[in-house]
Amino acid sequence: MEEPARHLLFHGVIILLLALLAGIPYGKAILKKEAERVVFAWRVAHSALTVGAILMFSLVPILSQLNVGLKIMWSIAVLFIVSGYAFSFALYLGPIIGHRGLIYRGSLPAKMVYFGNSIGALTSLLGTFVLLYAAWKTL
């Protein structure tokens, strides 16, 4: 297994752990009958981070099969790793402060949620474009 794939696997496990741990406040929000927006925010954190971790796991065996150099493999791995942590940051902070981070306004923590979401979205999009390039080069 190539080194970028090993790093992607390791960080994917951490993101999965964060996803599973988000189930704790999700369950507590349900049991305490908190506002639906709070329950929804924790449900999104729990499920979206799980999907992100699974995406990272699915890329692990693919990286070694791509007909590209290590720089491209590292680019793919780093972009998806950064995306995972950025979304983890935003999806944990959002429910705690009560902001979804869809627009850049409000308090500093609200802007930080927006920033985390933006970095997560941008890096996953860039990672997908680099992966598309690598897949094309492998044809």
Tab-separated table of N, CA and C in Angstrom:
chain	number	residue	atom	x	y	z
A	1	MET	N	0.845	-1.179	0.000
A	1	MET	CA	0.000	0.000	0.000
A	1	MET	C	0.889	1.239	0.000
A	2	GLU	N	0.580	2.160	-0.867
A	2	GLU	CA	1.351	3.407	-0.957
A	2	GLU	C	1.169	4.235	0.319
A	3	GLU	N	2.184	5.047	0.634
A	3	GLU	CA	2.128	5.859	1.854
A	3	GLU	C	0.925	6.809	1.885
A	4	PRO	N	0.573	7.488	0.780
A	4	PRO	CA	-0.623	8.347	0.837
A	4	PRO	C	-1.880	7.567	1.211
A	5	ALA	N	-1.987	6.340	0.742
A	5	ALA	CA	-3.151	5.509	1.067
A	5	ALA	C	-3.161	5.151	2.553
A	6	ARG	N	-1.991	4.890	3.120
A	6	ARG	CA	-1.919	4.570	4.552
A	6	ARG	C	-2.369	5.760	5.401
A	7	HIS	N	-1.954	6.953	4.988
A	7	HIS	CA	-2.370	8.161	5.715
A	7	HIS	C	-3.873	8.396	5.570
A	8	LEU	N	-4.389	8.167	4.384
A	8	LEU	CA	-5.826	8.322	4.158
A	8	LEU	C	-6.604	7.346	5.038
A	9	LEU	N	-6.128	6.123	5.156
A	9	LEU	CA	-6.769	5.127	6.016
A	9	LEU	C	-6.736	5.567	7.478
A	10	PHE	N	-5.571	5.972	7.949
A	10	PHE	CA	-5.423	6.387	9.347
A	10	PHE	C	-6.361	7.541	9.686
A	11	HIS	N	-6.350	8.570	8.860
A	11	HIS	CA	-7.188	9.738	9.139
A	11	HIS	C	-8.669	9.428	8.917
A	12	GLY	N	-8.967	8.516	8.021
A	12	GLY	CA	-10.347	8.069	7.844
A	12	GLY	C	-10.881	7.414	9.104
A	13	VAL	N	-10.030	6.651	9.787
A	13	VAL	CA	-10.440	6.016	11.046
A	13	VAL	C	-10.727	7.083	12.105
A	14	ILE	N	-9.902	8.123	12.153
A	14	ILE	CA	-10.139	9.209	13.115
A	14	ILE	C	-11.462	9.911	12.807
A	15	ILE	N	-11.725	10.182	11.538
A	15	ILE	CA	-12.987	10.826	11.151
A	15	ILE	C	-14.160	9.917	11.506
A	16	LEU	N	-14.016	8.611	11.293
A	16	LEU	CA	-15.082	7.677	11.670
A	16	LEU	C	-15.315	7.713	13.180
A	17	LEU	N	-14.245	7.766	13.955
A	17	LEU	CA	-14.385	7.861	15.407
A	17	LEU	C	-15.148	9.127	15.790
A	18	LEU	N	-14.795	10.250	15.170
A	18	LEU	CA	-15.511	11.501	15.437
A	18	LEU	C	-16.982	11.383	15.044
A	19	ALA	N	-17.245	10.699	13.941
A	19	ALA	CA	-18.630	10.498	13.488
A	19	ALA	C	-19.416	9.694	14.508
A	20	LEU	N	-18.814	8.616	14.987
A	20	LEU	CA	-19.503	7.775	15.964
A	20	LEU	C	-19.712	8.512	17.283
A	21	LEU	N	-18.722	9.289	17.692
A	21	LEU	CA	-18.861	10.062	18.928
A	21	LEU	C	-19.939	11.140	18.811
A	22	ALA	N	-20.181	11.635	17.602
A	22	ALA	CA	-21.264	12.612	17.398
A	22	ALA	C	-22.622	11.983	17.666
A	23	GLY	N	-22.687	10.669	17.685
A	23	GLY	CA	-23.930	9.985	18.027
A	23	GLY	C	-24.323	10.174	19.487
A	24	ILE	N	-23.363	10.476	20.343
A	24	ILE	CA	-23.664	10.679	21.768
A	24	ILE	C	-24.508	11.938	21.964
A	25	PRO	N	-24.040	13.120	21.505
A	25	PRO	CA	-24.905	14.300	21.670
A	25	PRO	C	-26.184	14.211	20.836
A	26	TYR	N	-26.142	13.473	19.737
A	26	TYR	CA	-27.344	13.257	18.928
A	26	TYR	C	-28.393	12.514	19.753
A	27	GLY	N	-27.996	11.425	20.369
A	27	GLY	CA	-28.920	10.665	21.212
A	27	GLY	C	-29.411	11.466	22.405
A	28	LYS	N	-28.505	12.220	23.039
A	28	LYS	CA	-28.897	13.050	24.181
A	28	LYS	C	-29.898	14.123	23.766
A	29	ALA	N	-29.689	14.713	22.587
A	29	ALA	CA	-30.616	15.745	22.107
A	29	ALA	C	-32.007	15.164	21.892
A	30	ILE	N	-32.068	13.935	21.400
A	30	ILE	CA	-33.363	13.274	21.205
A	30	ILE	C	-34.021	13.006	22.558
A	31	LEU	N	-33.265	12.436	23.488
A	31	LEU	CA	-33.817	12.079	24.794
A	31	LEU	C	-34.263	13.295	25.601
A	32	LYS	N	-33.528	14.399	25.468
A	32	LYS	CA	-33.874	15.622	26.197
A	32	LYS	C	-34.951	16.435	25.480
A	33	LYS	N	-35.403	15.924	24.330
A	33	LYS	CA	-36.419	16.605	23.525
A	33	LYS	C	-36.009	18.050	23.214
A	34	GLU	N	-34.746	18.185	22.794
A	34	GLU	CA	-34.251	19.504	22.414
A	34	GLU	C	-34.915	19.943	21.115
A	35	ALA	N	-34.715	21.197	20.758
A	35	ALA	CA	-35.312	21.746	19.538
A	35	ALA	C	-34.925	20.889	18.334
A	36	GLU	N	-35.838	20.790	17.385
A	36	GLU	CA	-35.609	19.948	16.204
A	36	GLU	C	-34.339	20.354	15.456
A	37	ARG	N	-34.018	21.646	15.429
A	37	ARG	CA	-32.811	22.099	14.722
A	37	ARG	C	-31.543	21.540	15.374
A	38	VAL	N	-31.556	21.371	16.693
A	38	VAL	CA	-30.398	20.813	17.398
A	38	VAL	C	-30.277	19.322	17.090
A	39	VAL	N	-31.396	18.612	17.161
A	39	VAL	CA	-31.400	17.182	16.834
A	39	VAL	C	-30.925	16.986	15.398
A	40	PHE	N	-31.449	17.814	14.492
A	40	PHE	CA	-31.079	17.720	13.080
A	40	PHE	C	-29.584	17.971	12.888
A	41	ALA	N	-29.047	18.982	13.578
A	41	ALA	CA	-27.624	19.318	13.425
A	41	ALA	C	-26.735	18.157	13.868
A	42	TRP	N	-27.087	17.511	14.977
A	42	TRP	CA	-26.290	16.374	15.428
A	42	TRP	C	-26.473	15.165	14.521
A	43	ARG	N	-27.675	14.997	13.970
A	43	ARG	CA	-27.909	13.895	13.020
A	43	ARG	C	-27.043	14.098	11.777
A	44	VAL	N	-26.978	15.337	11.304
A	44	VAL	CA	-26.137	15.639	10.140
A	44	VAL	C	-24.674	15.357	10.463
A	45	ALA	N	-24.202	15.789	11.629
A	45	ALA	CA	-22.808	15.540	12.013
A	45	ALA	C	-22.525	14.041	12.059
A	46	HIS	N	-23.411	13.305	12.701
A	46	HIS	CA	-23.236	11.857	12.863
A	46	HIS	C	-23.211	11.150	11.503
A	47	SER	N	-24.139	11.485	10.633
A	47	SER	CA	-24.239	10.768	9.351
A	47	SER	C	-23.247	11.288	8.308
A	48	ALA	N	-23.083	12.593	8.211
A	48	ALA	CA	-22.188	13.144	7.183
A	48	ALA	C	-20.737	12.758	7.438
A	49	LEU	N	-20.316	12.778	8.690
A	49	LEU	CA	-18.936	12.385	8.977
A	49	LEU	C	-18.723	10.899	8.733
A	50	THR	N	-19.752	10.095	8.977
A	50	THR	CA	-19.656	8.664	8.662
A	50	THR	C	-19.474	8.469	7.164
A	51	VAL	N	-20.261	9.179	6.376
A	51	VAL	CA	-20.142	9.081	4.914
A	51	VAL	C	-18.761	9.554	4.462
A	52	GLY	N	-18.261	10.632	5.062
A	52	GLY	CA	-16.931	11.121	4.712
A	52	GLY	C	-15.846	10.101	5.005
A	53	ALA	N	-15.950	9.437	6.155
A	53	ALA	CA	-14.973	8.399	6.505
A	53	ALA	C	-15.048	7.234	5.530
A	54	ILE	N	-16.261	6.830	5.173
A	54	ILE	CA	-16.420	5.729	4.212
A	54	ILE	C	-15.835	6.113	2.856
A	55	LEU	N	-16.017	7.367	2.455
A	55	LEU	CA	-15.409	7.839	1.205
A	55	LEU	C	-13.892	7.708	1.284
A	56	MET	N	-13.314	8.117	2.404
A	56	MET	CA	-11.862	8.015	2.559
A	56	MET	C	-11.420	6.557	2.496
A	57	PHE	N	-12.159	5.663	3.155
A	57	PHE	CA	-11.823	4.236	3.105
A	57	PHE	C	-11.910	3.700	1.678
A	58	SER	N	-12.897	4.159	0.923
A	58	SER	CA	-13.069	3.652	-0.444
A	58	SER	C	-11.948	4.116	-1.366
A	59	LEU	N	-11.314	5.226	-1.027
A	59	LEU	CA	-10.211	5.723	-1.851
A	59	LEU	C	-8.899	4.998	-1.574
A	60	VAL	N	-8.782	4.370	-0.411
A	60	VAL	CA	-7.525	3.713	-0.020
A	60	VAL	C	-7.064	2.690	-1.059
A	61	PRO	N	-7.868	1.698	-1.440
A	61	PRO	CA	-7.375	0.715	-2.421
A	61	PRO	C	-7.241	1.296	-3.829
A	62	ILE	N	-7.971	2.343	-4.106
A	62	ILE	CA	-7.929	2.946	-5.441
A	62	ILE	C	-6.609	3.682	-5.672
A	63	LEU	N	-6.105	4.364	-4.633
A	63	LEU	CA	-4.896	5.178	-4.809
A	63	LEU	C	-3.744	4.378	-5.395
A	64	SER	N	-3.535	3.175	-4.901
A	64	SER	CA	-2.409	2.362	-5.365
A	64	SER	C	-2.594	1.858	-6.790
A	65	GLN	N	-3.807	1.899	-7.291
A	65	GLN	CA	-4.093	1.410	-8.646
A	65	GLN	C	-4.018	2.509	-9.700
A	66	LEU	N	-3.904	3.751	-9.264
A	66	LEU	CA	-3.856	4.861	-10.215
A	66	LEU	C	-2.492	4.929	-10.889
A	67	ASN	N	-2.497	5.219	-12.171
A	67	ASN	CA	-1.267	5.302	-12.952
A	67	ASN	C	-0.750	6.743	-12.941
A	68	VAL	N	-0.470	7.239	-11.729
A	68	VAL	CA	0.025	8.604	-11.552
A	68	VAL	C	1.156	8.572	-10.526
A	69	GLY	N	1.877	9.679	-10.440
A	69	GLY	CA	2.981	9.767	-9.498
A	69	GLY	C	2.519	10.000	-8.068
A	70	LEU	N	3.486	9.949	-7.170
A	70	LEU	CA	3.194	10.136	-5.750
A	70	LEU	C	2.636	11.520	-5.446
A	71	LYS	N	3.059	12.541	-6.190
A	71	LYS	CA	2.545	13.895	-5.934
A	71	LYS	C	1.035	13.953	-6.120
A	72	ILE	N	0.544	13.307	-7.158
A	72	ILE	CA	-0.902	13.289	-7.403
A	72	ILE	C	-1.596	12.475	-6.314
A	73	MET	N	-1.021	11.334	-5.944
A	73	MET	CA	-1.615	10.520	-4.875
A	73	MET	C	-1.667	11.296	-3.562
A	74	TRP	N	-0.565	11.984	-3.250
A	74	TRP	CA	-0.539	12.791	-2.032
A	74	TRP	C	-1.565	13.915	-2.109
A	75	SER	N	-1.701	14.523	-3.269
A	75	SER	CA	-2.689	15.604	-3.427
A	75	SER	C	-4.088	15.101	-3.112
A	76	ILE	N	-4.429	13.951	-3.657
A	76	ILE	CA	-5.755	13.374	-3.409
A	76	ILE	C	-5.927	13.091	-1.919
A	77	ALA	N	-4.945	12.429	-1.326
A	77	ALA	CA	-5.037	12.063	0.093
A	77	ALA	C	-5.150	13.300	0.979
A	78	VAL	N	-4.273	14.264	0.772
A	78	VAL	CA	-4.267	15.458	1.625
A	78	VAL	C	-5.564	16.249	1.479
A	79	LEU	N	-6.041	16.401	0.259
A	79	LEU	CA	-7.278	17.163	0.063
A	79	LEU	C	-8.464	16.512	0.774
A	80	PHE	N	-8.586	15.201	0.691
A	80	PHE	CA	-9.702	14.537	1.370
A	80	PHE	C	-9.502	14.482	2.887
A	81	ILE	N	-8.262	14.407	3.344
A	81	ILE	CA	-7.998	14.447	4.788
A	81	ILE	C	-8.363	15.819	5.347
A	82	VAL	N	-7.911	16.874	4.686
A	82	VAL	CA	-8.250	18.233	5.130
A	82	VAL	C	-9.760	18.430	5.118
A	83	SER	N	-10.412	17.941	4.080
A	83	SER	CA	-11.867	18.049	3.998
A	83	SER	C	-12.536	17.367	5.191
A	84	GLY	N	-12.082	16.178	5.523
A	84	GLY	CA	-12.664	15.450	6.651
A	84	GLY	C	-12.543	16.202	7.962
A	85	TYR	N	-11.371	16.772	8.222
A	85	TYR	CA	-11.184	17.509	9.472
A	85	TYR	C	-11.927	18.844	9.459
A	86	ALA	N	-11.973	19.505	8.315
A	86	ALA	CA	-12.703	20.777	8.234
A	86	ALA	C	-14.189	20.558	8.493
A	87	PHE	N	-14.762	19.526	7.872
A	87	PHE	CA	-16.171	19.223	8.126
A	87	PHE	C	-16.384	18.764	9.571
A	88	SER	N	-15.444	18.023	10.129
A	88	SER	CA	-15.569	17.611	11.533
A	88	SER	C	-15.639	18.832	12.440
A	89	PHE	N	-14.750	19.772	12.206
A	89	PHE	CA	-14.732	21.012	12.989
A	89	PHE	C	-16.067	21.739	12.872
A	90	ALA	N	-16.522	21.943	11.647
A	90	ALA	CA	-17.760	22.699	11.419
A	90	ALA	C	-18.982	21.969	11.957
A	91	LEU	N	-19.036	20.663	11.752
A	91	LEU	CA	-20.225	19.910	12.145
A	91	LEU	C	-20.302	19.669	13.656
A	92	TYR	N	-19.194	19.781	14.357
A	92	TYR	CA	-19.229	19.725	15.822
A	92	TYR	C	-19.532	21.100	16.411
A	93	LEU	N	-18.886	22.127	15.883
A	93	LEU	CA	-19.070	23.470	16.430
A	93	LEU	C	-20.472	24.002	16.146
A	94	GLY	N	-21.008	23.705	14.973
A	94	GLY	CA	-22.321	24.221	14.580
A	94	GLY	C	-23.425	23.965	15.590
A	95	PRO	N	-23.680	22.718	15.976
A	95	PRO	CA	-24.753	22.461	16.942
A	95	PRO	C	-24.471	23.053	18.329
A	96	ILE	N	-23.201	23.137	18.680
A	96	ILE	CA	-22.841	23.671	19.996
A	96	ILE	C	-23.199	25.148	20.088
A	97	ILE	N	-22.931	25.902	19.023
A	97	ILE	CA	-23.201	27.342	19.064
A	97	ILE	C	-24.536	27.710	18.428
A	98	GLY	N	-25.183	26.747	17.780
A	98	GLY	CA	-26.496	27.007	17.195
A	98	GLY	C	-26.467	27.671	15.832
A	99	HIS	N	-25.404	27.430	15.065
A	99	HIS	CA	-25.304	27.992	13.709
A	99	HIS	C	-24.980	26.888	12.719
A	100	ARG	N	-25.548	27.007	11.524
A	100	ARG	CA	-25.313	25.998	10.488
A	100	ARG	C	-24.103	26.331	9.630
A	101	GLY	N	-23.693	27.583	9.609
A	101	GLY	CA	-22.510	27.961	8.849
A	101	GLY	C	-22.719	28.000	7.354
A	102	LEU	N	-23.921	28.363	6.939
A	102	LEU	CA	-24.205	28.428	5.507
A	102	LEU	C	-23.945	29.807	4.921
A	103	ILE	N	-23.865	30.820	5.780
A	103	ILE	CA	-23.549	32.177	5.330
A	103	ILE	C	-22.516	32.775	6.282
A	104	TYR	N	-21.719	33.692	5.756
A	104	TYR	CA	-20.647	34.306	6.535
A	104	TYR	C	-21.177	35.562	7.226
A	105	ARG	N	-21.801	35.351	8.377
A	105	ARG	CA	-22.240	36.488	9.184
A	105	ARG	C	-22.497	36.005	10.602
A	106	GLY	N	-22.653	36.973	11.483
A	106	GLY	CA	-22.902	36.634	12.875
A	106	GLY	C	-21.631	36.714	13.699
A	107	SER	N	-21.634	35.976	14.789
A	107	SER	CA	-20.508	35.986	15.723
A	107	SER	C	-19.281	35.303	15.108
A	108	LEU	N	-18.156	35.457	15.779
A	108	LEU	CA	-16.927	34.807	15.311
A	108	LEU	C	-17.093	33.289	15.242
A	109	PRO	N	-17.673	32.638	16.265
A	109	PRO	CA	-17.878	31.188	16.141
A	109	PRO	C	-18.764	30.807	14.952
A	110	ALA	N	-19.784	31.612	14.662
A	110	ALA	CA	-20.645	31.331	13.503
A	110	ALA	C	-19.842	31.437	12.211
A	111	LYS	N	-18.963	32.414	12.143
A	111	LYS	CA	-18.103	32.568	10.966
A	111	LYS	C	-17.105	31.413	10.874
A	112	MET	N	-16.685	30.894	12.019
A	112	MET	CA	-15.767	29.752	12.019
A	112	MET	C	-16.454	28.499	11.475
A	113	VAL	N	-17.740	28.327	11.785
A	113	VAL	CA	-18.493	27.196	11.237
A	113	VAL	C	-18.575	27.339	9.718
A	114	TYR	N	-18.867	28.549	9.259
A	114	TYR	CA	-18.922	28.806	7.818
A	114	TYR	C	-17.568	28.502	7.175
A	115	PHE	N	-16.502	28.960	7.809
A	115	PHE	CA	-15.154	28.741	7.291
A	115	PHE	C	-14.842	27.245	7.212
A	116	GLY	N	-15.189	26.494	8.253
A	116	GLY	CA	-14.970	25.044	8.243
A	116	GLY	C	-15.735	24.360	7.126
A	117	ASN	N	-17.007	24.740	6.966
A	117	ASN	CA	-17.809	24.178	5.873
A	117	ASN	C	-17.215	24.536	4.513
A	118	SER	N	-16.766	25.775	4.379
A	118	SER	CA	-16.202	26.223	3.097
A	118	SER	C	-14.922	25.473	2.759
A	119	ILE	N	-14.042	25.334	3.736
A	119	ILE	CA	-12.789	24.601	3.513
A	119	ILE	C	-13.095	23.140	3.198
A	120	GLY	N	-14.025	22.544	3.932
A	120	GLY	CA	-14.404	21.155	3.678
A	120	GLY	C	-14.943	20.956	2.276
A	121	ALA	N	-15.822	21.855	1.860
A	121	ALA	CA	-16.418	21.736	0.528
A	121	ALA	C	-15.379	21.978	-0.562
A	122	LEU	N	-14.557	23.007	-0.387
A	122	LEU	CA	-13.556	23.340	-1.404
A	122	LEU	C	-12.530	22.223	-1.560
A	123	THR	N	-12.030	21.691	-0.453
A	123	THR	CA	-11.004	20.651	-0.563
A	123	THR	C	-11.576	19.343	-1.102
A	124	SER	N	-12.820	19.020	-0.757
A	124	SER	CA	-13.400	17.793	-1.326
A	124	SER	C	-13.659	17.964	-2.820
A	125	LEU	N	-14.054	19.164	-3.229
A	125	LEU	CA	-14.252	19.424	-4.657
A	125	LEU	C	-12.921	19.344	-5.408
A	126	LEU	N	-11.891	19.982	-4.865
A	126	LEU	CA	-10.570	19.916	-5.502
A	126	LEU	C	-10.049	18.479	-5.527
A	127	GLY	N	-10.240	17.752	-4.434
A	127	GLY	CA	-9.825	16.354	-4.384
A	127	GLY	C	-10.514	15.521	-5.445
A	128	THR	N	-11.785	15.811	-5.678
A	128	THR	CA	-12.535	15.085	-6.706
A	128	THR	C	-12.005	15.405	-8.096
A	129	PHE	N	-11.658	16.667	-8.338
A	129	PHE	CA	-11.090	17.025	-9.639
A	129	PHE	C	-9.730	16.354	-9.855
A	130	VAL	N	-8.900	16.319	-8.816
A	130	VAL	CA	-7.598	15.650	-8.942
A	130	VAL	C	-7.805	14.150	-9.146
A	131	LEU	N	-8.765	13.568	-8.443
A	131	LEU	CA	-9.084	12.149	-8.628
A	131	LEU	C	-9.587	11.884	-10.044
A	132	LEU	N	-10.393	12.778	-10.570
A	132	LEU	CA	-10.869	12.642	-11.951
A	132	LEU	C	-9.692	12.665	-12.925
A	133	TYR	N	-8.762	13.589	-12.707
A	133	TYR	CA	-7.564	13.657	-13.546
A	133	TYR	C	-6.776	12.345	-13.454
A	134	ALA	N	-6.594	11.838	-12.227
A	134	ALA	CA	-5.837	10.596	-12.030
A	134	ALA	C	-6.536	9.418	-12.699
A	135	ALA	N	-7.854	9.378	-12.602
A	135	ALA	CA	-8.609	8.298	-13.248
A	135	ALA	C	-8.461	8.383	-14.763
A	136	TRP	N	-8.487	9.596	-15.295
A	136	TRP	CA	-8.322	9.799	-16.737
A	136	TRP	C	-6.930	9.349	-17.184
A	137	LYS	N	-5.898	9.687	-16.395
A	137	LYS	CA	-4.526	9.284	-16.736
A	137	LYS	C	-4.351	7.770	-16.655
A	138	THR	N	-5.189	7.104	-15.889
A	138	THR	CA	-5.092	5.659	-15.700
A	138	THR	C	-5.795	4.882	-16.811
A	139	LEU	N	-6.655	5.550	-17.565
A	139	LEU	CA	-7.387	4.858	-18.648
A	139	LEU	C	-6.442	4.177	-19.629
